[in-house]
Amino acid sequence: MNTSGPAGQGLRLAPFRGLRYVPERVGSLAAVTSPPYDVVVRPDGLHHLESADPHNIVRLILPQADTAAARHKQAAETLDRWLAEGVLAPDAEPALYVYEQRDAEILQRGVVGALALSAPAEGIVLPHEDVMAHVVEDRADLMRTTAAHLEPLLLTYRGDDSVSGATSVIERTIERPPLLATTTEDGYSHRLWAVTDPAERAEIEADLAHHQALIADGHHRWATYLRLQQEHTAPGPWDFGLVLLVDTARYPLRVRAIHRLLHRLPVADALAALNGLFRVRDIEGPLPLALEALAEAAVEGNAFLLAGDGRFHLVDRPDAALLARTIPADHPTAWRTLDATVLHAALLDHVWRIPDAPEHIAYIHDTAAAVEQAARHNATAVLMHPVREEVVRDLARQGVTMPRKSTSFGPKPASGLVLRSLALD
């Protein structure tokens, strides 16, 4: 890996020898891919992926065993076995990778590479959400045990919309035959190209050196990269992390909400506790219609949609006195008025008194899945309205982190198309 160049100037993206599935050894490339580990939330989703192909990447990113140590050991053994059997194989030479995702509504292109790690204080890679310590610990042990980065983070930067630098290389590269092309069951088509020409790599690297990036998806994995870097004091592969960088001036991302499932709180109890503190109205379904009502209410202020008892309940117009005594005053107004801030500081901490711990709260990307699980387990789904990207970026530039799991940027890169083995760098 080329680690030359002065630190602290901006993004430093280095080539690496990608590990990729050998098409002849798997049923199909689509069958071995998976959404990122934290999007696979339901057991039936996990089982579906495991049964799609015996070599599905979910067996590495979400191994199943009785203990964490056993899970991570199993993932490492599985990775070693797949390499020995030729199911996965490293590319012949280091490369940066152009990656394209497309469906009927959106086109996204970016560059996959090994990004030099930097502390938040350097202002090169900007986090915008807090992280959960137990998740970082779990991901760190998995990376440590496998000595691999199994799925790329999604980072965004803002170019000037000119066809130069990284954009120019991307536009030229997509005219060539791809390394792989597949369509996954969610309707997205995926294509991947290797950029091995030193001049083209230098063009990308020189362009990115002038930019900072926002973590769109993968805060826990970025925190994991930084933790593992601290464990390895000698310069080497742990100083870099696998990322996908997308210029959102050219390829805007979708921003969606991440919903909360409150395991031990029935909807009736949740509503009873809100008496006098929020306005509560029953909303007609089905779900898309209820979400439209949530979007309309969110224009005026904080709003949430509760579900789980067969109905939808719109919760909005919080009591000003409640907000005054529960929302920390030492933050910017944009942070203090976030739905996630009000939910966690006012509702979860003070009204419902629910600890932010896995046995009490699950974070679910899929809206219908959140409602279904709440109904199945007599729990409460709190459905959220998405935050605008400009609000996220402005807060990140101020060094202000949002409550954990406040946003879901997408489309997210499919896991399983290219991996990074730290043993090869």
Coordinates of C-alpha atoms in Angstrom, one line a residue:
M1 CA 0.0 0.0 0.0
N2 CA 1.2 3.5 -0.9
T3 CA 1.2 5.5 2.4
S4 CA 3.2 8.4 1.1
G5 CA 2.0 12.0 1.3
P6 CA 1.8 14.5 4.1
A7 CA -0.9 13.8 6.7
G8 CA -3.7 16.2 7.6
Q9 CA -4.2 17.7 4.1
G10 CA -7.5 15.9 3.3
L11 CA -8.7 12.5 2.3
R12 CA -5.9 10.0 1.5
L13 CA -7.3 7.1 -0.5
A14 CA -4.9 4.2 -1.2
P15 CA -5.3 1.2 -3.5
F16 CA -5.5 -2.4 -2.1
R17 CA -5.7 -5.9 -3.4
G18 CA -9.4 -6.6 -3.1
L19 CA -10.8 -10.0 -2.1
R20 CA -13.6 -11.0 -4.4
Y21 CA -15.8 -14.0 -4.9
V22 CA -14.8 -16.3 -7.7
P23 CA -18.0 -16.5 -9.9
E24 CA -17.4 -20.1 -10.9
R25 CA -17.4 -21.1 -7.2
V26 CA -20.7 -19.6 -6.1
G27 CA -24.3 -19.9 -7.3
S28 CA -24.4 -16.2 -8.3
L29 CA -22.8 -13.0 -7.2
A30 CA -26.3 -11.7 -6.2
A31 CA -26.8 -14.7 -3.9
V32 CA -23.6 -14.1 -1.9
T33 CA -24.3 -10.4 -1.2
S34 CA -26.0 -8.9 1.8
P35 CA -27.1 -5.6 3.1
P36 CA -24.7 -4.1 5.7
Y37 CA -24.6 -6.1 9.0
D38 CA -26.8 -3.6 10.9
V39 CA -29.6 -3.6 8.3
V40 CA -30.1 -7.4 8.6
V41 CA -32.3 -7.1 11.7
R42 CA -34.8 -10.0 11.5
P43 CA -33.9 -13.6 12.1
D44 CA -35.9 -14.5 9.0
G45 CA -33.8 -12.1 7.0
L46 CA -30.6 -13.7 8.3
H47 CA -31.9 -17.2 7.5
H48 CA -33.0 -16.1 4.0
L49 CA -29.5 -14.8 3.3
E50 CA -27.8 -17.9 4.7
S51 CA -30.0 -20.1 2.6
A52 CA -29.5 -18.1 -0.6
D53 CA -26.0 -19.5 -1.0
P54 CA -23.7 -21.5 1.4
H55 CA -21.1 -18.8 0.8
N56 CA -23.2 -15.7 1.5
I57 CA -21.2 -12.9 3.1
V58 CA -23.6 -12.8 6.0
R59 CA -21.7 -15.9 7.4
L60 CA -18.7 -13.6 7.8
I61 CA -20.4 -10.3 8.9
L62 CA -23.0 -11.9 11.1
P63 CA -21.7 -15.4 12.1
Q64 CA -24.0 -17.4 14.4
A65 CA -22.7 -19.1 17.5
D66 CA -23.4 -19.2 21.3
T67 CA -20.8 -16.6 22.3
A68 CA -19.2 -13.6 20.7
A69 CA -15.8 -15.2 20.8
A70 CA -17.1 -18.3 19.1
R71 CA -18.9 -16.2 16.5
H72 CA -15.8 -14.3 15.6
K73 CA -13.6 -17.4 15.6
Q74 CA -16.1 -19.1 13.3
A75 CA -16.0 -16.1 10.9
A76 CA -12.2 -16.2 10.8
E77 CA -12.2 -19.9 10.1
T78 CA -14.8 -19.5 7.4
L79 CA -12.8 -16.8 5.7
D80 CA -9.7 -18.9 5.8
R81 CA -11.5 -21.9 4.4
W82 CA -13.1 -19.9 1.6
L83 CA -9.7 -18.5 0.6
A84 CA -8.1 -22.0 0.7
E85 CA -11.0 -23.4 -1.4
G86 CA -10.8 -20.6 -4.0
V87 CA -14.3 -19.3 -3.2
L88 CA -12.7 -15.9 -2.5
A89 CA -9.5 -14.8 -4.2
P90 CA -7.3 -11.6 -4.1
D91 CA -7.0 -9.5 -7.2
A92 CA -3.6 -9.7 -8.8
E93 CA -2.5 -6.1 -8.1
P94 CA -3.6 -3.2 -5.9
A95 CA -6.5 -1.1 -7.2
L96 CA -9.0 1.6 -6.4
Y97 CA -12.5 0.4 -7.4
V98 CA -15.2 2.3 -9.1
Y99 CA -18.6 1.1 -7.8
E100 CA -22.0 1.8 -9.3
Q101 CA -25.5 1.2 -7.9
R102 CA -28.6 1.8 -9.9
D103 CA -32.3 1.2 -9.7
A104 CA -35.3 2.8 -11.4
E105 CA -35.0 6.0 -9.3
I106 CA -31.4 6.5 -8.3
L107 CA -27.9 6.3 -9.7
Q108 CA -24.9 6.3 -7.4
R109 CA -21.2 6.0 -8.3
G110 CA -18.2 6.3 -6.1
V111 CA -14.7 5.0 -5.4
V112 CA -13.8 2.2 -3.0
G113 CA -10.4 2.3 -1.5
A114 CA -8.4 2.1 1.8
L115 CA -8.7 5.5 3.5
A116 CA -6.1 6.8 5.8
L117 CA -7.6 7.1 9.3
S118 CA -7.8 10.4 11.1
A119 CA -9.1 11.6 14.4
P120 CA -12.3 13.7 14.4
A121 CA -10.4 16.7 15.7
E122 CA -8.5 16.8 12.4
G123 CA -11.7 17.6 10.5
I124 CA -11.0 15.3 7.6
V125 CA -13.6 12.6 8.3
L126 CA -16.7 14.0 10.1
P127 CA -18.9 11.8 12.2
H128 CA -22.4 13.0 12.9
E129 CA -23.7 10.4 15.2
D130 CA -22.8 9.0 18.6
V131 CA -21.9 5.3 18.8
M132 CA -22.8 2.4 21.2
A133 CA -19.8 1.0 23.0
H134 CA -21.0 -2.6 22.9
V135 CA -21.4 -2.5 19.1
V136 CA -17.9 -1.1 18.6
E137 CA -16.5 -3.8 20.9
D138 CA -18.2 -6.5 18.9
R139 CA -17.1 -5.2 15.5
A140 CA -13.6 -4.7 16.8
D141 CA -13.3 -8.2 17.9
L142 CA -14.6 -9.5 14.6
M143 CA -12.1 -7.3 12.6
R144 CA -9.3 -8.3 15.0
T145 CA -10.0 -12.0 14.7
T146 CA -10.5 -12.1 10.9
A147 CA -7.8 -9.5 10.2
A148 CA -10.2 -8.2 7.5
H149 CA -12.5 -5.4 6.6
L150 CA -15.5 -7.3 5.4
E151 CA -17.7 -4.4 4.1
P152 CA -17.0 -0.8 3.2
L153 CA -18.3 2.3 5.0
L154 CA -20.3 4.8 3.1
L155 CA -18.7 8.3 3.1
T156 CA -19.7 11.4 1.2
Y157 CA -17.9 14.5 0.1
R158 CA -19.0 17.6 -1.9
G159 CA -17.2 18.1 -5.2
D160 CA -17.7 21.2 -7.4
D161 CA -19.8 19.3 -10.0
S162 CA -17.1 19.6 -12.6
V163 CA -15.9 16.6 -14.7
S164 CA -12.4 16.5 -13.4
G165 CA -10.4 14.5 -10.9
A166 CA -12.1 11.5 -9.4
T167 CA -15.3 12.3 -11.4
S168 CA -13.3 12.3 -14.7
V169 CA -11.8 8.9 -13.9
I170 CA -15.2 7.5 -12.9
E171 CA -16.7 8.7 -16.2
R172 CA -13.9 7.1 -18.2
T173 CA -13.9 3.9 -16.2
I174 CA -17.6 3.1 -16.6
E175 CA -17.1 2.9 -20.4
R176 CA -14.9 -0.2 -19.9
P177 CA -16.1 -3.8 -19.2
P178 CA -16.7 -4.2 -15.5
L179 CA -15.1 -6.8 -13.2
L180 CA -18.5 -7.8 -12.1
A181 CA -22.1 -7.0 -12.7
T182 CA -25.1 -8.3 -10.8
T183 CA -28.6 -7.4 -9.8
T184 CA -29.7 -8.1 -6.2
E185 CA -33.2 -9.0 -5.2
D186 CA -34.0 -5.5 -4.0
G187 CA -33.9 -4.4 -7.6
Y188 CA -30.5 -2.7 -7.5
S189 CA -27.9 -3.4 -10.2
H190 CA -24.3 -3.3 -9.2
R191 CA -21.1 -2.9 -11.2
L192 CA -17.5 -2.8 -10.1
W193 CA -14.4 -1.8 -12.0
A194 CA -10.7 -1.9 -11.0
V195 CA -8.6 1.3 -11.5
T196 CA -5.0 0.0 -11.6
D197 CA -3.4 2.7 -13.9
P198 CA -1.0 4.7 -11.7
A199 CA -1.9 8.0 -13.5
E200 CA -5.6 7.5 -13.0
R201 CA -5.1 6.5 -9.3
A202 CA -3.0 9.6 -8.8
E203 CA -5.7 11.7 -10.4
I204 CA -8.3 10.4 -7.9
E205 CA -5.9 10.7 -5.0
A206 CA -4.9 14.3 -5.8
D207 CA -8.6 15.3 -6.1
L208 CA -9.7 13.8 -2.9
A209 CA -6.8 15.3 -1.0
H210 CA -8.7 18.6 -1.1
H211 CA -11.8 17.3 0.5
Q212 CA -13.3 16.3 3.8
A213 CA -15.9 13.5 4.1
L214 CA -19.0 13.0 6.1
I215 CA -19.7 9.5 7.5
A216 CA -23.0 8.6 5.9
D217 CA -23.2 5.0 7.1
G218 CA -20.8 3.1 9.3
H219 CA -20.1 5.2 12.4
H220 CA -19.5 2.1 14.5
R221 CA -17.1 0.6 12.0
W222 CA -15.2 3.9 11.7
A223 CA -14.9 4.0 15.5
T224 CA -13.7 0.4 15.3
Y225 CA -11.1 1.3 12.8
L226 CA -9.8 4.0 15.1
R227 CA -9.7 1.7 18.1
L228 CA -7.8 -1.0 16.3
Q229 CA -5.4 1.5 14.9
Q230 CA -4.6 2.5 18.5
E231 CA -3.8 -1.2 19.3
H232 CA -1.2 -1.3 16.5
T233 CA 1.4 1.3 17.2
A234 CA 3.7 0.5 14.2
P235 CA 2.6 2.0 10.9
G236 CA 0.8 -0.5 8.7
P237 CA -2.5 -1.7 7.3
W238 CA -4.4 -0.9 10.5
D239 CA -3.9 2.8 9.6
F240 CA -6.4 2.5 6.8
G241 CA -10.0 1.5 6.6
L242 CA -12.2 0.2 3.7
V243 CA -14.6 2.9 2.5
L244 CA -16.8 3.9 -0.5
L245 CA -16.5 7.6 -1.2
V246 CA -19.4 9.3 -3.1
D247 CA -19.6 12.8 -4.3
T248 CA -23.1 13.9 -3.3
A249 CA -22.9 17.1 -5.4
R250 CA -23.0 14.7 -8.4
Y251 CA -24.8 11.7 -6.9
P252 CA -27.2 12.8 -4.1
L253 CA -28.0 10.2 -1.6
R254 CA -31.3 9.3 -0.1
V255 CA -31.7 10.2 3.6
R256 CA -34.1 8.0 5.5
A257 CA -35.0 7.6 9.2
I258 CA -34.0 4.8 11.5
H259 CA -36.9 3.7 13.7
R260 CA -37.0 2.6 17.3
L261 CA -38.6 -0.6 18.6
L262 CA -39.3 -0.3 22.4
H263 CA -39.3 -4.0 23.5
R264 CA -40.9 -3.6 26.9
L265 CA -43.3 -0.8 26.4
P266 CA -46.8 -1.6 25.1
V267 CA -48.5 1.1 23.0
A268 CA -51.2 1.7 25.6
D269 CA -48.6 2.5 28.3
A270 CA -46.6 4.7 25.9
L271 CA -49.7 6.8 25.1
A272 CA -50.9 7.0 28.7
A273 CA -47.6 8.6 29.7
L274 CA -47.9 11.3 27.1
N275 CA -51.0 12.8 28.6
G276 CA -50.7 16.6 28.5
L277 CA -47.1 16.4 27.3
F278 CA -47.7 15.9 23.5
R279 CA -50.7 16.1 21.2
V280 CA -51.8 12.6 20.3
R281 CA -54.1 11.8 17.4
D282 CA -55.2 8.5 15.9
I283 CA -54.3 8.3 12.2
E284 CA -55.9 6.2 9.5
G285 CA -53.8 3.6 7.8
P286 CA -52.4 1.9 5.8
L287 CA -48.8 2.6 6.7
P288 CA -48.0 4.8 3.6
L289 CA -50.9 7.0 4.4
A290 CA -49.9 7.3 8.1
L291 CA -46.3 8.2 7.0
E292 CA -47.7 11.0 4.9
A293 CA -49.5 12.4 8.0
L294 CA -46.1 12.2 9.9
A295 CA -44.4 14.1 7.1
E296 CA -47.0 16.8 7.2
A297 CA -46.7 17.2 11.0
A298 CA -42.9 17.2 10.8
V299 CA -43.0 20.4 8.8
E300 CA -44.3 22.3 11.8
G301 CA -42.0 20.7 14.5
N302 CA -41.2 17.4 16.3
A303 CA -43.4 14.5 15.3
F304 CA -43.4 10.8 15.8
L305 CA -45.7 7.9 14.7
L306 CA -46.4 5.2 17.3
A307 CA -47.5 1.7 16.1
G308 CA -47.8 -1.8 17.4
D309 CA -51.5 -2.1 18.6
G310 CA -53.0 -2.3 15.1
R311 CA -53.4 1.4 14.8
F312 CA -51.2 4.5 14.2
H313 CA -50.9 7.3 16.7
L314 CA -49.4 10.7 15.6
V315 CA -47.5 12.3 18.5
D316 CA -46.5 16.0 18.0
R317 CA -46.5 19.5 19.5
P318 CA -44.4 18.7 22.6
D319 CA -45.0 20.8 25.7
A320 CA -42.5 23.7 25.8
A321 CA -41.9 23.2 29.6
L322 CA -41.0 19.6 29.0
L323 CA -38.5 20.5 26.4
A324 CA -37.0 23.3 28.5
R325 CA -36.3 21.0 31.4
T326 CA -35.1 17.9 29.4
I327 CA -33.2 19.2 26.3
P328 CA -29.5 20.3 27.1
A329 CA -29.2 24.0 26.5
D330 CA -25.5 23.9 25.6
H331 CA -26.0 22.7 22.0
P332 CA -26.9 24.5 18.8
T333 CA -30.6 25.1 18.1
A334 CA -30.5 22.7 15.1
W335 CA -29.4 19.9 17.5
R336 CA -31.9 20.8 20.2
T337 CA -34.8 20.6 17.8
L338 CA -33.9 17.3 16.1
D339 CA -36.6 14.7 16.5
A340 CA -34.0 12.2 17.7
T341 CA -32.8 14.7 20.4
V342 CA -36.4 15.2 21.6
L343 CA -37.1 11.4 21.5
H344 CA -34.1 10.4 23.5
A345 CA -33.8 13.4 25.9
A346 CA -37.4 14.0 26.6
L347 CA -39.4 10.9 25.8
L348 CA -37.0 8.0 26.4
D349 CA -35.1 9.4 29.3
H350 CA -37.8 11.4 31.2
V351 CA -41.3 10.4 30.1
W352 CA -40.9 6.6 29.4
R353 CA -37.7 6.2 31.4
I354 CA -36.3 3.6 29.0
P355 CA -32.5 2.9 29.1
D356 CA -30.8 3.1 25.7
A357 CA -29.7 -0.6 25.9
P358 CA -30.2 -3.5 23.4
E359 CA -32.6 -5.3 25.8
H360 CA -34.9 -2.2 25.7
I361 CA -34.4 -0.6 22.3
A362 CA -33.8 -2.0 18.8
Y363 CA -32.9 0.3 15.9
I364 CA -34.7 -0.8 12.7
H365 CA -34.2 0.6 9.2
D366 CA -37.3 -1.0 7.6
T367 CA -40.5 0.8 8.5
A368 CA -42.9 -2.2 7.9
A369 CA -40.5 -4.5 9.9
A370 CA -40.6 -2.1 12.8
V371 CA -44.4 -2.1 12.8
E372 CA -44.6 -5.9 12.4
Q373 CA -42.3 -6.6 15.2
A374 CA -44.0 -4.2 17.6
A375 CA -47.4 -5.9 16.9
R376 CA -45.9 -9.4 17.3
H377 CA -44.3 -8.7 20.7
N378 CA -46.8 -6.2 22.2
A379 CA -44.1 -3.5 21.9
T380 CA -44.1 0.1 20.6
A381 CA -42.6 1.1 17.3
V382 CA -41.6 4.8 17.1
L383 CA -41.5 5.7 13.5
M384 CA -39.3 8.7 12.6
H385 CA -39.2 11.3 9.9
P386 CA -35.8 11.7 8.1
V387 CA -33.4 14.6 8.7
R388 CA -32.2 16.7 5.8
E389 CA -28.7 16.1 4.6
E390 CA -27.7 19.7 4.9
V391 CA -28.6 19.7 8.6
V392 CA -26.5 16.6 9.2
R393 CA -23.5 18.1 7.4
D394 CA -23.8 21.5 9.1
L395 CA -23.8 19.9 12.6
A396 CA -20.9 17.7 11.7
R397 CA -18.8 20.6 10.6
Q398 CA -19.5 22.2 14.0
G399 CA -18.3 19.1 15.7
V400 CA -21.7 18.3 17.1
T401 CA -22.8 14.7 17.0
M402 CA -26.4 13.7 16.7
P403 CA -28.1 11.0 18.8
R404 CA -27.1 7.6 17.7
K405 CA -28.9 6.1 14.7
S406 CA -30.4 9.4 13.7
T407 CA -30.1 8.9 10.0
S408 CA -29.9 6.2 7.3
F409 CA -28.1 7.4 4.1
G410 CA -28.5 5.2 1.0
P411 CA -28.3 3.4 -1.1
K412 CA -25.7 1.6 1.0
P413 CA -23.0 -0.5 -0.7
A414 CA -23.8 -4.2 -0.9
S415 CA -21.6 -6.3 1.3
G416 CA -19.7 -9.1 -0.4
L417 CA -18.6 -7.4 -3.7
V418 CA -15.1 -6.5 -2.5
L419 CA -13.4 -7.2 0.8
R420 CA -10.0 -6.1 2.2
S421 CA -7.6 -8.5 3.9
L422 CA -5.2 -6.7 6.1
A423 CA -2.7 -9.6 5.6
L424 CA -2.3 -8.6 2.0
D425 CA -1.4 -5.0 2.6

